[in-house]
mmCIF file of C-alpha atoms in Angstrom:
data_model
loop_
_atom_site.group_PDB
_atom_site.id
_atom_site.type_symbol
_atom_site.label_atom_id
_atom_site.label_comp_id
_atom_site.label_asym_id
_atom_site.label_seq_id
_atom_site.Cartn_x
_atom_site.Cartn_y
_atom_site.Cartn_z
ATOM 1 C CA UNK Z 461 168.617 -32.154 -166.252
ATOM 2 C CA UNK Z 462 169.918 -31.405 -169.817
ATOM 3 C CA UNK Z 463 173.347 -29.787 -169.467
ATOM 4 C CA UNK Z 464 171.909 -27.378 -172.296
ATOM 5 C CA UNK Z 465 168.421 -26.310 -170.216
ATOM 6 C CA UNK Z 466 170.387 -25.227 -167.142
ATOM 7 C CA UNK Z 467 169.640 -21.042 -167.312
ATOM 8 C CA UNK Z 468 172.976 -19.185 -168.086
ATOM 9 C CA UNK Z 469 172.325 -17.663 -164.150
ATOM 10 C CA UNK Z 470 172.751 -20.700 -162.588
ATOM 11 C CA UNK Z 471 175.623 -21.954 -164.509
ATOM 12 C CA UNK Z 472 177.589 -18.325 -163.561
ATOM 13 C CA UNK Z 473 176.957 -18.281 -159.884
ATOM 14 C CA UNK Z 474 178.294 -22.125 -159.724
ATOM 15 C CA UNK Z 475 181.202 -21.293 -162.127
ATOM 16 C CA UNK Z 476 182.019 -18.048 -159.722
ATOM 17 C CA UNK Z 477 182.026 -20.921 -157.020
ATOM 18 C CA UNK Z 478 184.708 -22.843 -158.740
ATOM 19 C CA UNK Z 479 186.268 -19.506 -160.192
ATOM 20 C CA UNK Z 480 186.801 -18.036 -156.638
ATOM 21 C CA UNK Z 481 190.148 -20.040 -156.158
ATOM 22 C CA UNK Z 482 191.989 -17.737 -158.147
ATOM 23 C CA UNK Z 483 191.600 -14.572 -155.479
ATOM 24 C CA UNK Z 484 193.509 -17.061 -153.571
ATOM 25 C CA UNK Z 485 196.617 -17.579 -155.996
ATOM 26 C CA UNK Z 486 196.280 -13.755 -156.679
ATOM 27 C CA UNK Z 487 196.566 -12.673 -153.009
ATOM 28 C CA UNK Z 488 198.854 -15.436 -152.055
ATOM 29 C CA UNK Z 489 201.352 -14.482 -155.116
ATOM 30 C CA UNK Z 490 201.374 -10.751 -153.900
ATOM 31 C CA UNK Z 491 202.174 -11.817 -150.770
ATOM 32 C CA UNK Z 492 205.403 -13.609 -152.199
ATOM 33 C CA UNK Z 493 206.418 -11.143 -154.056
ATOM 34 C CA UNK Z 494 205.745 -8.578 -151.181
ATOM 35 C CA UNK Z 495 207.024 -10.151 -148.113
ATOM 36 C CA UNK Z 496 210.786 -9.667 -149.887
ATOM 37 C CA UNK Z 497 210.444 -5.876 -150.381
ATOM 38 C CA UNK Z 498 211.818 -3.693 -147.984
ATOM 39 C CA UNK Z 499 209.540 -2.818 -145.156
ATOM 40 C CA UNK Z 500 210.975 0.246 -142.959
ATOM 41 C CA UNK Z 501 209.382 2.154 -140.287
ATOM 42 C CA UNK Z 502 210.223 5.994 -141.854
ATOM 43 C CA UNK Z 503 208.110 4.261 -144.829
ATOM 44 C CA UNK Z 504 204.712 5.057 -143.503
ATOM 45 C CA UNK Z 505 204.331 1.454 -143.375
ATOM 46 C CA UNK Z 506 203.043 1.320 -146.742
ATOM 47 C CA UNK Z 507 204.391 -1.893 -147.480
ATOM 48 C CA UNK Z 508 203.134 -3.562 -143.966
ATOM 49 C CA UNK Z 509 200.079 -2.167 -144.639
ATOM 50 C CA UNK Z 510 199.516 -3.658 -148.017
ATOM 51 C CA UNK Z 511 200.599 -7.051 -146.445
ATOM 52 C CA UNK Z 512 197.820 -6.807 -143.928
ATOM 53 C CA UNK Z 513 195.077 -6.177 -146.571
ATOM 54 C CA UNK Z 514 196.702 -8.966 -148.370
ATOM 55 C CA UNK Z 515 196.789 -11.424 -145.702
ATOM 56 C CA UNK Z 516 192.809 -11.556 -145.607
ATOM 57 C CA UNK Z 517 192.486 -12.159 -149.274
ATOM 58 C CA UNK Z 518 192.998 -15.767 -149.215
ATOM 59 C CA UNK Z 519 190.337 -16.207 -147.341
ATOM 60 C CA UNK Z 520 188.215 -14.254 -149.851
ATOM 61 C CA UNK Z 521 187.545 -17.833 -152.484
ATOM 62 C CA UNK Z 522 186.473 -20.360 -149.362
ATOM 63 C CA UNK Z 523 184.041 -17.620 -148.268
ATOM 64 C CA UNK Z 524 182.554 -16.752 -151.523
ATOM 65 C CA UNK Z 525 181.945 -20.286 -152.430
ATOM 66 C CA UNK Z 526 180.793 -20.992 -148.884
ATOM 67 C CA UNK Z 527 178.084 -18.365 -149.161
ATOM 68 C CA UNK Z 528 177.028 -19.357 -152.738
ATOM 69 C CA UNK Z 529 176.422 -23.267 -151.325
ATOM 70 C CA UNK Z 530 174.704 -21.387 -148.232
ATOM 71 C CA UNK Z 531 172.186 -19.310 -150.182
ATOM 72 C CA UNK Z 532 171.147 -21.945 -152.793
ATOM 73 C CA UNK Z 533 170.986 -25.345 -150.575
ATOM 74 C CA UNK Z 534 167.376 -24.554 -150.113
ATOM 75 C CA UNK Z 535 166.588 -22.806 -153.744
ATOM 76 C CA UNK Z 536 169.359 -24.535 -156.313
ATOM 77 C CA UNK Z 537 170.678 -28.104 -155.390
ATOM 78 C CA UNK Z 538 173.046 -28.194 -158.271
ATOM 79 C CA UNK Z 539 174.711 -24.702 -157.316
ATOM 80 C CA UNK Z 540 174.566 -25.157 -153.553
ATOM 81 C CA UNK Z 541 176.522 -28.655 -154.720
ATOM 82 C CA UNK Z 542 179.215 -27.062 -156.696
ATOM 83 C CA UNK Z 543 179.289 -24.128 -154.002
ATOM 84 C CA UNK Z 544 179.573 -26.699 -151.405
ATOM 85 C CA UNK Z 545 182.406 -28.684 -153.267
ATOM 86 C CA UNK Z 546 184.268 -25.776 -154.440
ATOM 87 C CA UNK Z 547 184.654 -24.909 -150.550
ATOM 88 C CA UNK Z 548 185.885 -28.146 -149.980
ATOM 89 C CA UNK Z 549 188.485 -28.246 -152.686
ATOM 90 C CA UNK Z 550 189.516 -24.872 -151.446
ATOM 91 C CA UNK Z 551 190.247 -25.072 -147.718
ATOM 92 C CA UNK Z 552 192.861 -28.058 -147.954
ATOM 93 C CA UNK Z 553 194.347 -26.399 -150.938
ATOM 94 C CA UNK Z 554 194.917 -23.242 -149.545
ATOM 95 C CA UNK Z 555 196.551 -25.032 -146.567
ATOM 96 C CA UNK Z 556 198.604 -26.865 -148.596
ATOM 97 C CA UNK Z 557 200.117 -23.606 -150.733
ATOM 98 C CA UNK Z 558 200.703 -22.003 -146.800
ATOM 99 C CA UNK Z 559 202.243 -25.250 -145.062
ATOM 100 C CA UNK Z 560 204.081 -27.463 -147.483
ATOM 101 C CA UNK Z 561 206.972 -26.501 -149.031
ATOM 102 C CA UNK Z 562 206.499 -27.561 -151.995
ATOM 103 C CA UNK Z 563 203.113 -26.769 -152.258
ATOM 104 C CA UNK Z 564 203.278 -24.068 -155.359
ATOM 105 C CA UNK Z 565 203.303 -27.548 -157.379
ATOM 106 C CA UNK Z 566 199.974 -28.653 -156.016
ATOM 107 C CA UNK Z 567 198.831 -25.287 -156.087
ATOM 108 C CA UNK Z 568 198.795 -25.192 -159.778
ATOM 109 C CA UNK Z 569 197.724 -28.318 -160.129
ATOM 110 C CA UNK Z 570 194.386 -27.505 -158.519
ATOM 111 C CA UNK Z 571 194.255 -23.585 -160.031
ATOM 112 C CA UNK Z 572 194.159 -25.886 -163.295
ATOM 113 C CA UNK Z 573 191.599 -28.404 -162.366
ATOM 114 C CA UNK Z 574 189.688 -25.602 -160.839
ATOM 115 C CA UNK Z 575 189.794 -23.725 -164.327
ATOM 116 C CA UNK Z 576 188.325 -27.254 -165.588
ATOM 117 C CA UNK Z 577 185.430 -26.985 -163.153
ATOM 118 C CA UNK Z 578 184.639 -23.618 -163.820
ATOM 119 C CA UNK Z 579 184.387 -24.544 -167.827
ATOM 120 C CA UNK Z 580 182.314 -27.880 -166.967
ATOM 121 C CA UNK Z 581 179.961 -25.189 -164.951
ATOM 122 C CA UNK Z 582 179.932 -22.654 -167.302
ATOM 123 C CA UNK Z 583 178.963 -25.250 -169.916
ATOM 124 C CA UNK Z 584 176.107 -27.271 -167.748
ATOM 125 C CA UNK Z 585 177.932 -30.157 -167.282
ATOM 126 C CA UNK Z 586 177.646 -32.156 -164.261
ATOM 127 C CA UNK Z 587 181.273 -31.689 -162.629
ATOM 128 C CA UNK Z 588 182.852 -33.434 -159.252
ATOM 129 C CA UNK Z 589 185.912 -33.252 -157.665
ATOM 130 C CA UNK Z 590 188.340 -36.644 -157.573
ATOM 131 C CA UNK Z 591 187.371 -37.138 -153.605
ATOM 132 C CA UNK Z 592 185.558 -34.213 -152.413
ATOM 133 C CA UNK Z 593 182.937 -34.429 -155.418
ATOM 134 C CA UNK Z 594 181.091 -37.696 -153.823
ATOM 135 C CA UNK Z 595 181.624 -36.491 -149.716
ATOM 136 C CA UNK Z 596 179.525 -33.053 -151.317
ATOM 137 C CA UNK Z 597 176.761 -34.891 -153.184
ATOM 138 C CA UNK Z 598 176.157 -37.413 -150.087
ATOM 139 C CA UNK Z 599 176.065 -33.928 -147.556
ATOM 140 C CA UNK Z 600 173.121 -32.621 -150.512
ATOM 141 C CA UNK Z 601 171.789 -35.995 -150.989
ATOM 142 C CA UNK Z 602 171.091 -36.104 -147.228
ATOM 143 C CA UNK Z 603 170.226 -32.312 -146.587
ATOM 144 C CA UNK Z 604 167.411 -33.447 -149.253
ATOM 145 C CA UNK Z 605 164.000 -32.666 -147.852
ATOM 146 C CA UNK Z 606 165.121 -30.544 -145.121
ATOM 147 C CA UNK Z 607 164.179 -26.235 -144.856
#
């Protein structure tokens, strides 16, 4: 299909797909900032209790782009694909920024390539990830012709 006849709808939903990463760098980079301040129990727990909301927000990007490759494998191939990919990308990235400590590097690398897929969505352009792009397209190109 013509990046240009792709409807403005389905460009957005697989952009939001791509777009979801940065929940992740925004929860993970309060986390940083609030795992330093001082946490005291006479506080009310404020603090701890702002960490605990916090601590579910990474999450937040795999599961929206999970669910947007979940409700359009049956309806939108090239959304569920980008939804599917964008989970992908996600999940060893977010492990990364948690586990290695030098991660923040990577991290930023792939917030920026992530911006990149979000423009190549917005835009209609056919997008994959180095990788990940051709182990999504073979799981669509086989769930081809299934309910």
């Amino acid at each position: 299909m013509d990046t240009e006849k792709r409807p403005l709808d389905t460009r957005r939903v697989a952009a939001l797909a791509h777009a979801s990463i940065f929940v992740n760098v925004v929860a993970l980079a309060v986390l940083g900032l609030l795992s330093g301040a001082d946490v005291q129990p006479a506080s009310g727990g404020g603090v701890t209790a702002i960490l605990t909301i916090f601590a579910f927000l990474p999450a937040v990007g795999p599961v929206v782009a999970f669910v947007i490759w979940r409700s359009n494998r049956s309806k939108e191939e090239w959304v569920a694909f980008h939804g599917l990919q964008a989970t992908l990308f996600q999940i060893p990235l977010l492990a990364i920024l948690w586990f290695v400590p030098w991660g923040q590097l990577l991290g930023l690398m792939g917030l920026v390539y992530a911006a990149w897929a979000t423009i190549q969505c917005l835009r209609g352009a056919d997008f994959k990830y180095a990788l990940i792009g051709n182990f999504a397209a073979g799981m669509i190109e086989r769930r081809r012709g299934r309910p």
